[in-house]
Amino acid sequence: TAELPVFARQAAAGQAPHSMVWLTADCNRLAEIQPRPHAGFNVGYIGAVDFVKMHPEFVAMCTTVAVPSARFLVCGGGQDLPILRRQIEQAGAQERFDLRGYVEEIGPVLEILDVFGYPLCVETYACAELVLQEAMYAGVPPVIFAHGGAQRIVRDGETGLIVHTAAEYAAAIAYLYRNEAERKRLGQNARAVARREFAPHAAAGALNA
């Protein structure tokens, strides 16, 4: 909405009849979250398993990630879950995926993630993306595409990585696997920004004003 021509023209003319306040998640349930030791390199996706949101090449991208220990945890239900299962079987990659269905308590999942791999499709309807805010709040560095509202949430190279192609997505995850210090830096930055800018009290104050 913020990118609609009517608002863009007003901004270009120096007019400011509007402002944007982030929709935010209540992250109290994640307040004490801490990384837990785990085997392998876990890349998590939490959200709708539906190709009107999820990138249609999700399975193909994941299977090309050059990290032998990479495991992809998918938490979420959706109409395309059977297709996702079939694609995984056809790729012979069952050992690389953990499809958990809908998960109510995401804290234990976020605690064992090394990267939040959240590739959305070009036409995604995603706006404030609460689960992306929650992953950042938990200190998990995200890798996303420059699509929808998600690209406004992540600061490329500061709080996560923004990619533009399937090859870049796979390369970004492999890069974070090889560079633990960079992965931790992005995660710490993401956590700080999320707790400051996406906190409910910040949104409430801005909205009241």
Short mmCIF file of C-alpha atoms in Angstrom, two decimals:
data_model
loop_
_atom_site.label_atom_id
_atom_site.label_comp_id
_atom_site.label_asym_id
_atom_site.label_seq_id
_atom_site.Cartn_x
_atom_site.Cartn_y
_atom_site.Cartn_z
CA THR A 1 0.00 0.00 0.00
CA ALA A 2 2.82 2.42 0.86
CA GLU A 3 4.12 1.99 -2.70
CA LEU A 4 0.85 2.89 -4.46
CA PRO A 5 1.28 5.73 -7.02
CA VAL A 6 -1.01 8.11 -5.13
CA PHE A 7 1.24 7.96 -2.07
CA ALA A 8 4.44 8.06 -4.14
CA ARG A 9 3.27 11.26 -5.86
CA GLN A 10 2.47 12.87 -2.53
CA ALA A 11 5.89 11.97 -1.16
CA ALA A 12 7.62 13.33 -4.27
CA ALA A 13 5.68 16.61 -3.87
CA GLY A 14 6.85 16.95 -0.29
CA GLN A 15 3.43 16.22 1.12
CA ALA A 16 3.09 13.84 4.05
CA PRO A 17 -0.59 13.09 4.65
CA HIS A 18 0.15 9.57 5.77
CA SER A 19 2.63 7.46 7.71
CA MET A 20 3.10 3.75 8.24
CA VAL A 21 2.87 1.84 11.51
CA TRP A 22 4.06 -1.77 11.57
CA LEU A 23 1.59 -4.47 12.43
CA THR A 24 3.43 -6.36 15.17
CA ALA A 25 3.40 -9.71 16.90
CA ASP A 26 3.18 -10.23 20.64
CA CYS A 27 6.61 -11.73 21.22
CA ASN A 28 6.31 -12.22 24.99
CA ARG A 29 6.27 -15.97 24.45
CA LEU A 30 9.69 -15.66 22.79
CA ALA A 31 11.22 -13.34 25.38
CA GLU A 32 13.46 -15.98 26.94
CA ILE A 33 14.30 -17.85 23.77
CA GLN A 34 17.90 -19.05 23.47
CA PRO A 35 19.69 -21.11 20.80
CA ARG A 36 19.88 -24.81 21.67
CA PRO A 37 22.62 -27.22 20.59
CA HIS A 38 21.56 -29.42 17.69
CA ALA A 39 22.98 -31.67 15.03
CA GLY A 40 23.51 -30.46 11.49
CA PHE A 41 22.64 -27.10 9.95
CA ASN A 42 18.94 -26.27 10.28
CA VAL A 43 17.14 -23.96 7.86
CA GLY A 44 13.55 -23.23 8.86
CA TYR A 45 10.42 -22.14 7.03
CA ILE A 46 7.35 -21.30 9.12
CA GLY A 47 4.20 -20.31 7.28
CA ALA A 48 1.63 -21.33 4.71
CA VAL A 49 2.61 -24.19 2.42
CA ASP A 50 0.77 -22.68 -0.49
CA PHE A 51 2.33 -21.52 -3.74
CA VAL A 52 0.36 -18.27 -3.73
CA LYS A 53 2.83 -17.39 -0.97
CA MET A 54 5.70 -19.90 -0.88
CA HIS A 55 8.17 -19.80 -3.78
CA PRO A 56 7.18 -22.48 -6.33
CA GLU A 57 10.81 -23.65 -6.60
CA PHE A 58 11.17 -24.12 -2.85
CA VAL A 59 12.18 -27.79 -2.99
CA ALA A 60 14.48 -27.35 -5.99
CA MET A 61 16.27 -24.43 -4.31
CA CYS A 62 16.74 -26.30 -1.05
CA THR A 63 18.15 -29.38 -2.74
CA THR A 64 20.82 -27.28 -4.50
CA VAL A 65 22.16 -25.78 -1.27
CA ALA A 66 25.77 -26.99 -1.11
CA VAL A 67 25.75 -27.84 2.58
CA PRO A 68 25.89 -31.62 3.25
CA SER A 69 24.47 -31.28 6.76
CA ALA A 70 21.65 -28.89 5.80
CA ARG A 71 18.20 -29.92 6.94
CA PHE A 72 15.06 -27.99 6.02
CA LEU A 73 12.35 -27.77 8.68
CA VAL A 74 8.97 -26.77 7.26
CA CYS A 75 6.29 -25.80 9.78
CA GLY A 76 2.90 -25.01 8.34
CA GLY A 77 -0.12 -26.43 6.62
CA GLY A 78 -1.64 -25.52 3.28
CA GLN A 79 -3.27 -26.80 0.14
CA ASP A 80 0.07 -27.45 -1.57
CA LEU A 81 1.58 -29.61 1.17
CA PRO A 82 0.86 -32.81 -0.86
CA ILE A 83 2.63 -31.28 -3.87
CA LEU A 84 5.60 -30.37 -1.69
CA ARG A 85 5.79 -33.94 -0.40
CA ARG A 86 5.66 -35.30 -3.94
CA GLN A 87 8.41 -32.93 -5.12
CA ILE A 88 10.63 -34.01 -2.23
CA GLU A 89 10.07 -37.69 -3.06
CA GLN A 90 10.74 -37.12 -6.76
CA ALA A 91 14.01 -35.39 -5.85
CA GLY A 92 14.94 -38.30 -3.57
CA ALA A 93 15.60 -35.77 -0.82
CA GLN A 94 13.43 -37.08 2.02
CA GLU A 95 16.38 -37.07 4.42
CA ARG A 96 16.91 -33.35 3.92
CA PHE A 97 13.38 -32.27 4.82
CA ASP A 98 11.35 -32.36 8.02
CA LEU A 99 7.71 -31.48 7.29
CA ARG A 100 6.05 -30.82 10.64
CA GLY A 101 2.68 -29.47 9.60
CA TYR A 102 1.05 -26.69 11.61
CA VAL A 103 3.02 -25.91 14.79
CA GLU A 104 1.39 -23.87 17.54
CA GLU A 105 4.49 -23.25 19.68
CA ILE A 106 7.24 -22.05 17.37
CA GLY A 107 9.73 -21.16 20.11
CA PRO A 108 11.28 -24.65 20.32
CA VAL A 109 11.66 -24.62 16.52
CA LEU A 110 13.31 -21.20 16.39
CA GLU A 111 15.75 -22.30 19.11
CA ILE A 112 17.28 -24.94 16.84
CA LEU A 113 17.40 -22.92 13.60
CA ASP A 114 20.63 -21.60 12.12
CA VAL A 115 18.91 -19.66 9.33
CA PHE A 116 15.32 -18.63 8.65
CA GLY A 117 14.93 -19.51 4.97
CA TYR A 118 11.79 -17.68 3.88
CA PRO A 119 11.56 -17.58 0.07
CA LEU A 120 8.22 -16.16 -1.05
CA CYS A 121 6.84 -16.02 -4.59
CA VAL A 122 6.81 -12.90 -6.76
CA GLU A 123 3.06 -12.36 -6.28
CA THR A 124 3.11 -12.91 -2.52
CA TYR A 125 0.40 -11.15 -0.54
CA ALA A 126 2.67 -10.97 2.52
CA CYS A 127 2.78 -7.56 4.20
CA ALA A 128 3.99 -7.13 7.79
CA GLU A 129 5.04 -10.80 7.97
CA LEU A 130 4.71 -11.49 11.68
CA VAL A 131 6.59 -14.80 11.54
CA LEU A 132 9.56 -13.03 9.96
CA GLN A 133 9.49 -10.49 12.79
CA GLU A 134 9.37 -13.38 15.28
CA ALA A 135 12.35 -15.14 13.70
CA MET A 136 14.35 -11.92 13.84
CA TYR A 137 13.21 -11.36 17.43
CA ALA A 138 14.64 -14.79 18.23
CA GLY A 139 17.96 -13.85 16.63
CA VAL A 140 17.69 -16.16 13.62
CA PRO A 141 19.13 -14.46 10.50
CA PRO A 142 16.67 -14.54 7.58
CA VAL A 143 17.30 -15.12 3.90
CA ILE A 144 14.44 -13.77 1.80
CA PHE A 145 13.55 -12.68 -1.73
CA ALA A 146 12.92 -9.03 -2.61
CA HIS A 147 9.19 -9.64 -2.83
CA GLY A 148 6.22 -8.23 -0.94
CA GLY A 149 6.40 -6.61 2.45
CA ALA A 150 9.18 -8.91 3.63
CA GLN A 151 11.79 -6.84 1.80
CA ARG A 152 10.84 -3.80 3.93
CA ILE A 153 11.46 -5.74 7.13
CA VAL A 154 14.96 -7.09 6.41
CA ARG A 155 17.95 -4.79 5.87
CA ASP A 156 20.23 -6.54 3.42
CA GLY A 157 23.65 -7.21 4.90
CA GLU A 158 22.61 -5.83 8.28
CA THR A 159 19.78 -7.94 9.67
CA GLY A 160 19.66 -10.64 7.01
CA LEU A 161 20.22 -11.32 3.33
CA ILE A 162 17.92 -10.37 0.44
CA VAL A 163 18.29 -12.34 -2.80
CA HIS A 164 16.79 -12.11 -6.27
CA THR A 165 17.23 -15.55 -7.87
CA ALA A 166 17.06 -19.21 -6.91
CA ALA A 167 20.84 -19.50 -7.34
CA GLU A 168 21.41 -16.53 -5.04
CA TYR A 169 19.13 -18.09 -2.43
CA ALA A 170 21.08 -21.35 -2.34
CA ALA A 171 24.38 -19.46 -2.34
CA ALA A 172 23.30 -17.21 0.53
CA ILE A 173 22.47 -20.15 2.78
CA ALA A 174 25.76 -21.84 1.93
CA TYR A 175 27.58 -18.57 2.66
CA LEU A 176 26.01 -18.32 6.12
CA TYR A 177 26.94 -21.94 6.80
CA ARG A 178 30.60 -21.25 5.97
CA ASN A 179 30.71 -17.94 7.85
CA GLU A 180 29.56 -18.49 11.41
CA ALA A 181 30.72 -15.07 12.60
CA GLU A 182 28.67 -13.32 9.91
CA ARG A 183 25.69 -15.49 10.70
CA LYS A 184 25.87 -14.52 14.36
CA ARG A 185 26.34 -10.83 13.51
CA LEU A 186 23.24 -10.78 11.31
CA GLY A 187 21.27 -12.68 13.93
CA GLN A 188 22.27 -10.31 16.72
CA ASN A 189 21.42 -7.28 14.58
CA ALA A 190 18.08 -8.80 13.60
CA ARG A 191 17.26 -9.44 17.25
CA ALA A 192 18.13 -5.88 18.29
CA VAL A 193 16.15 -4.24 15.46
CA ALA A 194 13.12 -6.49 15.96
CA ARG A 195 12.99 -5.86 19.70
CA ARG A 196 13.29 -2.11 19.15
CA GLU A 197 11.22 -1.45 16.03
CA PHE A 198 8.68 -4.27 15.96
CA ALA A 199 7.80 -4.21 19.65
CA PRO A 200 4.05 -3.80 20.34
CA HIS A 201 4.63 -0.74 22.54
CA ALA A 202 6.46 0.99 19.68
CA ALA A 203 3.58 0.37 17.29
CA ALA A 204 1.00 1.41 19.88
CA GLY A 205 2.80 4.67 20.57
CA ALA A 206 3.09 5.51 16.89
CA LEU A 207 -0.54 4.61 16.26
CA ASN A 208 -1.77 6.69 19.19
CA ALA A 209 0.25 9.66 17.95
#
